[in-house]
Amino acid sequence: MQVGLSLLLGTAVLVWTYHGFDFQRVSVVLDNMHWEWIVLSLLFGIFSHLLRGWRWRLALEPLGEHPKRENCVYAVFVSYAANLVLPRIGEVSRCGVLSKYDGVSFAKSLGTVVTERIIDTVCILLITGATLLLQSGMFTAFFARTGMRAESFVHLFTPINFFITLLCLGALGVFVFFLLRRLTVFSTIRGIVDNIWKGCLSLREVDNLPLFLMYTVGIWLCYYFQFYLSFYSFDFSANLGWMAGVVMFVVGSIAVVVPTPNGAGPWHFAVITMMMMYGVCKDDAGIFALLVHAIQTFLLILLGIYGMVALQLSNRSLKTKTHITTHN
């Protein structure tokens, strides 16, 4: 049911966002894209997953769990692909991967994932707060250069746009409700809850906290550059600047919290709206959101497939070596 609801919500927002959109322009833009920038941005996306896998292993070590580094990375690859099917199921699936291939306690690893999400939330709040402070001056300069008034942007947020925002917030509330209800069911098993709690507290005992923090900063820098470098793939967005990239990155990061596959729908709506604020026409903004999201989603699918295959191959070779050693 949740799969159907997330797909329905994402589809509904996408249909409304692209209502009346001239899709014939997409082929024209594709012919003139600077693909080298897209490739570079995707490399940052891949590296962000590597850093997340390495950071995860650091969080597991204080719990007495020592999975293979590559398995942690492959599990992250698989988790992002799984989120395309059912939002947030990836967090559970990657714990299952380590439990299967490295014997890591599922509950403990789930606790570290909860800690990760708390850290991610703090990071995006800090970035959002800093952006709001910085943008007060940037918006003033922008209005002075263009001769546009701030009041003119109010019209971008029409009653329909307001309704879409409320719909997304409502869907997020429903998702949180079901999540809390499931956690309540799990709470009847005290041992599981204790292990999850230990996983949540693992950060206090990380052996190399500076490295953990460096990985965290690196993850978010990679996320940002993956998005920002895609500006240079299109002539109409190449001159937007790094601050515009920060603003759209923050808004897009908040939008993907809404439980749709890879943020489809809410992410498009948020990025298109912000691009229009920076003077990009609606059709060009729509093309940017459509192509960038599609390419990044395709990357997640490829990495998920690669992760599943690599897990099988790398761990099969390990089993073979163990079998030979045992018989010798």
Tab-separated table of C-alpha atoms in Angstrom:
chain	number	residue	atom	x	y	z
A	1	MET	CA	0.000	0.000	0.000
A	2	GLN	CA	2.802	2.412	0.903
A	3	VAL	CA	4.468	1.760	-2.468
A	4	GLY	CA	1.251	2.688	-4.237
A	5	LEU	CA	0.752	5.818	-2.155
A	6	SER	CA	4.309	7.072	-2.700
A	7	LEU	CA	4.051	6.448	-6.450
A	8	LEU	CA	0.638	8.106	-6.579
A	9	LEU	CA	1.862	11.178	-4.737
A	10	GLY	CA	5.001	11.519	-6.838
A	11	THR	CA	3.064	11.028	-10.071
A	12	ALA	CA	0.385	13.540	-9.074
A	13	VAL	CA	2.927	16.255	-8.263
A	14	LEU	CA	4.878	15.515	-11.451
A	15	VAL	CA	1.744	15.664	-13.624
A	16	TRP	CA	0.739	19.002	-12.157
A	17	THR	CA	4.259	20.446	-12.273
A	18	TYR	CA	4.662	19.533	-15.944
A	19	HIS	CA	1.109	20.373	-16.991
A	20	GLY	CA	1.301	22.139	-20.354
A	21	PHE	CA	5.061	21.593	-20.587
A	22	ASP	CA	6.621	21.546	-24.067
A	23	PHE	CA	8.389	18.177	-24.034
A	24	GLN	CA	9.612	18.671	-27.621
A	25	ARG	CA	12.197	21.113	-26.268
A	26	VAL	CA	13.837	18.323	-24.308
A	27	SER	CA	15.383	16.771	-27.416
A	28	VAL	CA	16.753	20.150	-28.469
A	29	VAL	CA	18.365	20.699	-25.080
A	30	LEU	CA	19.797	17.154	-25.093
A	31	ASP	CA	21.566	17.874	-28.369
A	32	ASN	CA	23.267	20.905	-26.838
A	33	MET	CA	24.090	19.539	-23.390
A	34	HIS	CA	27.639	19.618	-22.057
A	35	TRP	CA	27.824	16.000	-21.000
A	36	GLU	CA	31.302	16.267	-19.504
A	37	TRP	CA	29.820	18.269	-16.613
A	38	ILE	CA	27.114	15.669	-16.043
A	39	VAL	CA	29.748	12.924	-15.899
A	40	LEU	CA	31.822	14.961	-13.432
A	41	SER	CA	28.782	15.595	-11.246
A	42	LEU	CA	27.966	11.879	-11.206
A	43	LEU	CA	31.497	11.079	-10.050
A	44	PHE	CA	30.850	13.249	-6.992
A	45	GLY	CA	27.606	11.325	-6.476
A	46	ILE	CA	29.460	8.010	-6.508
A	47	PHE	CA	32.122	9.322	-4.144
A	48	SER	CA	29.442	10.473	-1.680
A	49	HIS	CA	28.235	6.858	-1.437
A	50	LEU	CA	31.788	5.634	-0.897
A	51	LEU	CA	32.258	8.097	1.948
A	52	ARG	CA	28.940	7.084	3.491
A	53	GLY	CA	29.943	3.431	3.428
A	54	TRP	CA	33.331	4.180	4.999
A	55	ARG	CA	31.736	6.373	7.661
A	56	TRP	CA	29.213	3.661	8.457
A	57	ARG	CA	31.989	1.187	9.117
A	58	LEU	CA	33.562	3.617	11.598
A	59	ALA	CA	30.246	3.857	13.466
A	60	LEU	CA	29.957	0.062	13.679
A	61	GLU	CA	33.437	-0.582	15.068
A	62	PRO	CA	32.692	0.574	18.665
A	63	LEU	CA	29.915	-2.037	18.754
A	64	GLY	CA	32.369	-4.837	18.091
A	65	GLU	CA	31.233	-5.172	14.501
A	66	HIS	CA	33.913	-5.167	11.795
A	67	PRO	CA	32.324	-5.704	8.365
A	68	LYS	CA	34.403	-5.509	5.226
A	69	ARG	CA	34.806	-1.965	3.943
A	70	GLU	CA	33.635	-2.882	0.457
A	71	ASN	CA	30.536	-4.616	1.818
A	72	CYS	CA	29.560	-1.411	3.610
A	73	VAL	CA	29.884	0.504	0.346
A	74	TYR	CA	27.969	-2.087	-1.680
A	75	ALA	CA	25.228	-2.093	0.962
A	76	VAL	CA	24.900	1.674	0.573
A	77	PHE	CA	24.657	1.267	-3.215
A	78	VAL	CA	21.869	-1.281	-2.777
A	79	SER	CA	20.059	0.855	-0.209
A	80	TYR	CA	19.712	3.868	-2.499
A	81	ALA	CA	18.366	1.682	-5.287
A	82	ALA	CA	15.910	0.085	-2.834
A	83	ASN	CA	14.640	3.535	-1.878
A	84	LEU	CA	13.453	3.943	-5.468
A	85	VAL	CA	10.984	1.106	-4.855
A	86	LEU	CA	9.843	2.089	-1.366
A	87	PRO	CA	11.090	5.310	0.237
A	88	ARG	CA	13.250	4.735	3.346
A	89	ILE	CA	13.289	0.940	2.924
A	90	GLY	CA	16.926	1.287	1.912
A	91	GLU	CA	17.970	2.003	5.495
A	92	VAL	CA	16.599	-1.389	6.493
A	93	SER	CA	17.941	-3.229	3.440
A	94	ARG	CA	21.542	-2.187	3.974
A	95	CYS	CA	21.436	-3.465	7.538
A	96	GLY	CA	20.158	-6.745	6.158
A	97	VAL	CA	23.040	-6.886	3.694
A	98	LEU	CA	25.680	-6.654	6.432
A	99	SER	CA	23.765	-9.137	8.552
A	100	LYS	CA	23.800	-11.630	5.680
A	101	TYR	CA	27.378	-11.241	4.481
A	102	ASP	CA	29.299	-10.182	7.618
A	103	GLY	CA	27.096	-11.412	10.455
A	104	VAL	CA	26.600	-7.871	11.772
A	105	SER	CA	23.799	-7.488	14.304
A	106	PHE	CA	20.810	-6.126	12.398
A	107	ALA	CA	19.513	-4.149	15.384
A	108	LYS	CA	22.877	-2.567	16.170
A	109	SER	CA	23.486	-1.553	12.573
A	110	LEU	CA	19.966	-0.134	12.401
A	111	GLY	CA	20.814	1.990	15.416
A	112	THR	CA	23.852	3.427	13.640
A	113	VAL	CA	21.665	4.233	10.637
A	114	VAL	CA	19.265	6.112	12.925
A	115	THR	CA	22.258	8.059	14.233
A	116	GLU	CA	23.306	8.801	10.649
A	117	ARG	CA	19.879	10.221	9.852
A	118	ILE	CA	20.011	12.425	12.927
A	119	ILE	CA	23.424	13.710	11.836
A	120	ASP	CA	22.131	14.306	8.299
A	121	THR	CA	19.199	16.259	9.706
A	122	VAL	CA	21.512	18.430	11.794
A	123	CYS	CA	23.715	19.032	8.744
A	124	ILE	CA	20.861	20.135	6.519
A	125	LEU	CA	19.506	22.385	9.284
A	126	LEU	CA	22.917	24.031	9.669
A	127	ILE	CA	23.275	24.470	5.913
A	128	THR	CA	19.733	25.843	5.688
A	129	GLY	CA	20.311	28.313	8.517
A	130	ALA	CA	23.588	29.520	7.026
A	131	THR	CA	21.972	29.876	3.597
A	132	LEU	CA	19.099	31.936	4.967
A	133	LEU	CA	21.561	34.290	6.662
A	134	LEU	CA	23.754	34.627	3.589
A	135	GLN	CA	20.867	35.028	1.186
A	136	SER	CA	19.454	38.100	2.915
A	137	GLY	CA	22.264	40.129	1.363
A	138	MET	CA	22.408	38.127	-1.855
A	139	PHE	CA	18.734	38.668	-2.597
A	140	THR	CA	19.111	42.415	-2.023
A	141	ALA	CA	21.998	42.552	-4.494
A	142	PHE	CA	20.064	40.411	-6.958
A	143	PHE	CA	17.048	42.736	-6.847
A	144	ALA	CA	19.296	45.804	-7.220
A	145	ARG	CA	21.004	44.386	-10.326
A	146	THR	CA	17.832	43.269	-12.053
A	147	GLY	CA	15.513	46.068	-10.921
A	148	MET	CA	12.997	43.465	-9.784
A	149	ARG	CA	10.987	43.744	-6.606
A	150	ALA	CA	10.709	41.007	-4.012
A	151	GLU	CA	6.916	41.311	-4.151
A	152	SER	CA	6.955	39.985	-7.704
A	153	PHE	CA	8.117	36.591	-6.501
A	154	VAL	CA	5.083	36.140	-4.290
A	155	HIS	CA	3.082	35.356	-7.416
A	156	LEU	CA	5.225	32.279	-8.003
A	157	PHE	CA	3.624	30.699	-4.971
A	158	THR	CA	0.094	30.358	-6.298
A	159	PRO	CA	-2.798	28.751	-4.398
A	160	ILE	CA	-2.169	25.539	-6.362
A	161	ASN	CA	1.510	25.577	-5.396
A	162	PHE	CA	0.460	26.114	-1.789
A	163	PHE	CA	-1.892	23.119	-2.057
A	164	ILE	CA	0.936	20.937	-3.439
A	165	THR	CA	3.157	21.954	-0.533
A	166	LEU	CA	0.441	21.065	1.971
A	167	LEU	CA	-0.134	17.748	0.202
A	168	CYS	CA	3.558	16.866	0.458
A	169	LEU	CA	3.672	17.815	4.130
A	170	GLY	CA	0.569	15.713	4.763
A	171	ALA	CA	2.125	12.713	3.033
A	172	LEU	CA	5.239	13.134	5.142
A	173	GLY	CA	3.068	13.168	8.278
A	174	VAL	CA	1.356	9.926	7.226
A	175	PHE	CA	4.732	8.290	6.568
A	176	VAL	CA	6.043	9.318	10.000
A	177	PHE	CA	2.848	7.983	11.612
A	178	PHE	CA	3.280	4.526	10.045
A	179	LEU	CA	6.981	4.530	10.922
A	180	LEU	CA	6.290	5.344	14.571
A	181	ARG	CA	3.583	2.702	14.718
A	182	ARG	CA	6.012	0.078	13.453
A	183	LEU	CA	8.629	1.169	15.946
A	184	THR	CA	6.012	0.795	18.675
A	185	VAL	CA	5.476	-2.800	17.616
A	186	PHE	CA	9.221	-3.459	17.705
A	187	SER	CA	9.489	-1.880	21.131
A	188	THR	CA	7.762	-4.909	22.644
A	189	ILE	CA	10.982	-6.831	22.045
A	190	ARG	CA	13.309	-5.351	24.604
A	191	GLY	CA	16.495	-6.895	23.272
A	192	ILE	CA	16.032	-5.351	19.839
A	193	VAL	CA	15.379	-1.929	21.299
A	194	ASP	CA	18.463	-2.189	23.520
A	195	ASN	CA	20.668	-3.044	20.566
A	196	ILE	CA	19.206	-0.239	18.463
A	197	TRP	CA	19.877	2.158	21.320
A	198	LYS	CA	23.478	0.950	21.546
A	199	GLY	CA	23.819	1.577	17.848
A	200	CYS	CA	22.477	5.096	18.268
A	201	LEU	CA	25.064	5.813	20.966
A	202	SER	CA	27.962	4.324	18.988
A	203	LEU	CA	29.073	7.759	17.823
A	204	ARG	CA	30.310	8.587	21.327
A	205	GLU	CA	32.893	5.795	21.113
A	206	VAL	CA	34.117	6.193	17.544
A	207	ASP	CA	37.882	5.658	17.601
A	208	ASN	CA	38.674	8.286	14.976
A	209	LEU	CA	36.128	11.060	15.453
A	210	PRO	CA	38.017	13.594	13.251
A	211	LEU	CA	37.906	11.096	10.382
A	212	PHE	CA	34.189	10.515	11.011
A	213	LEU	CA	33.563	14.272	10.862
A	214	MET	CA	35.719	14.582	7.749
A	215	TYR	CA	33.654	11.878	6.055
A	216	THR	CA	30.469	13.718	7.060
A	217	VAL	CA	31.652	17.023	5.605
A	218	GLY	CA	32.857	15.203	2.498
A	219	ILE	CA	29.483	13.529	1.986
A	220	TRP	CA	27.638	16.840	1.986
A	221	LEU	CA	30.216	18.567	-0.184
A	222	CYS	CA	29.874	15.746	-2.712
A	223	TYR	CA	26.077	16.043	-2.606
A	224	TYR	CA	26.366	19.751	-3.274
A	225	PHE	CA	28.866	19.453	-6.123
A	226	GLN	CA	26.840	16.666	-7.705
A	227	PHE	CA	23.954	19.109	-7.940
A	228	TYR	CA	25.865	22.338	-8.604
A	229	LEU	CA	28.094	21.027	-11.406
A	230	SER	CA	24.989	19.989	-13.324
A	231	PHE	CA	24.327	23.742	-13.824
A	232	TYR	CA	27.191	23.841	-16.314
A	233	SER	CA	25.576	21.154	-18.441
A	234	PHE	CA	23.013	23.662	-19.702
A	235	ASP	CA	23.567	27.092	-21.242
A	236	PHE	CA	20.597	28.600	-19.408
A	237	SER	CA	21.890	27.630	-15.942
A	238	ALA	CA	25.672	27.900	-16.358
A	239	ASN	CA	25.795	31.453	-14.974
A	240	LEU	CA	23.574	31.004	-11.928
A	241	GLY	CA	26.485	30.918	-9.488
A	242	TRP	CA	27.396	28.860	-6.463
A	243	MET	CA	25.004	30.608	-4.074
A	244	ALA	CA	22.040	29.826	-6.295
A	245	GLY	CA	23.308	26.263	-6.223
A	246	VAL	CA	23.314	26.272	-2.425
A	247	VAL	CA	19.762	27.626	-2.251
A	248	MET	CA	18.389	25.072	-4.704
A	249	PHE	CA	20.403	22.296	-3.091
A	250	VAL	CA	18.906	23.109	0.324
A	251	VAL	CA	15.361	23.335	-1.000
A	252	GLY	CA	15.799	20.124	-2.972
A	253	SER	CA	17.251	18.320	0.062
A	254	ILE	CA	14.226	19.296	2.108
A	255	ALA	CA	11.872	18.253	-0.696
A	256	VAL	CA	13.274	14.707	-0.914
A	257	VAL	CA	12.134	14.101	2.674
A	258	VAL	CA	8.635	13.710	1.219
A	259	PRO	CA	8.182	9.930	0.731
A	260	THR	CA	8.245	9.560	-3.047
A	261	PRO	CA	10.779	7.517	-5.078
A	262	ASN	CA	14.004	9.551	-4.984
A	263	GLY	CA	11.945	12.651	-4.199
A	264	ALA	CA	10.288	12.556	-7.640
A	265	GLY	CA	7.644	15.257	-7.878
A	266	PRO	CA	8.369	17.344	-4.770
A	267	TRP	CA	12.038	17.710	-5.798
A	268	HIS	CA	11.079	18.839	-9.302
A	269	PHE	CA	8.515	21.272	-7.928
A	270	ALA	CA	10.986	22.792	-5.447
A	271	VAL	CA	13.906	23.127	-7.879
A	272	ILE	CA	11.768	24.552	-10.677
A	273	THR	CA	10.232	27.142	-8.354
A	274	MET	CA	13.636	28.267	-7.073
A	275	MET	CA	15.123	28.384	-10.561
A	276	MET	CA	12.325	30.676	-11.644
A	277	MET	CA	13.205	32.945	-8.730
A	278	TYR	CA	16.671	33.251	-10.203
A	279	GLY	CA	15.293	34.281	-13.578
A	280	VAL	CA	15.258	30.948	-15.445
A	281	CYS	CA	12.096	30.498	-17.496
A	282	LYS	CA	9.693	27.776	-16.432
A	283	ASP	CA	10.322	25.525	-19.444
A	284	ASP	CA	14.100	25.630	-19.024
A	285	ALA	CA	13.792	25.033	-15.286
A	286	GLY	CA	11.504	22.090	-16.004
A	287	ILE	CA	13.983	20.601	-18.449
A	288	PHE	CA	16.811	20.978	-15.938
A	289	ALA	CA	14.864	19.242	-13.149
A	290	LEU	CA	13.582	16.511	-15.462
A	291	LEU	CA	16.938	15.575	-17.000
A	292	VAL	CA	19.115	15.952	-13.897
A	293	HIS	CA	16.740	13.904	-11.753
A	294	ALA	CA	16.382	11.216	-14.433
A	295	ILE	CA	20.152	10.900	-14.897
A	296	GLN	CA	20.820	10.759	-11.150
A	297	THR	CA	18.081	8.162	-10.698
A	298	PHE	CA	19.572	6.072	-13.497
A	299	LEU	CA	22.921	6.230	-11.693
A	300	LEU	CA	21.306	4.920	-8.497
A	301	ILE	CA	19.824	2.004	-10.420
A	302	LEU	CA	23.184	1.141	-11.982
A	303	LEU	CA	24.979	1.376	-8.636
A	304	GLY	CA	22.304	-0.792	-7.010
A	305	ILE	CA	22.737	-3.493	-9.656
A	306	TYR	CA	26.516	-3.247	-9.374
A	307	GLY	CA	26.310	-3.475	-5.579
A	308	MET	CA	24.184	-6.631	-5.668
A	309	VAL	CA	26.463	-8.330	-8.198
A	310	ALA	CA	29.644	-7.245	-6.391
A	311	LEU	CA	28.326	-8.534	-3.066
A	312	GLN	CA	27.721	-11.940	-4.589
A	313	LEU	CA	31.078	-12.147	-6.360
A	314	SER	CA	33.345	-10.741	-3.645
A	315	ASN	CA	31.794	-12.807	-0.879
A	316	ARG	CA	31.647	-15.961	-3.007
A	317	SER	CA	35.411	-15.770	-3.527
A	318	LEU	CA	35.868	-15.373	0.223
A	319	LYS	CA	33.736	-18.456	0.874
A	320	THR	CA	35.757	-20.410	-1.675
A	321	LYS	CA	39.039	-19.467	0.017
A	322	THR	CA	37.628	-20.447	3.415
A	323	HIS	CA	36.431	-23.775	2.054
A	324	ILE	CA	39.838	-24.590	0.561
A	325	THR	CA	41.674	-23.581	3.755
A	326	THR	CA	39.373	-25.762	5.863
A	327	HIS	CA	39.949	-28.858	3.732
A	328	ASN	CA	43.683	-28.358	3.644
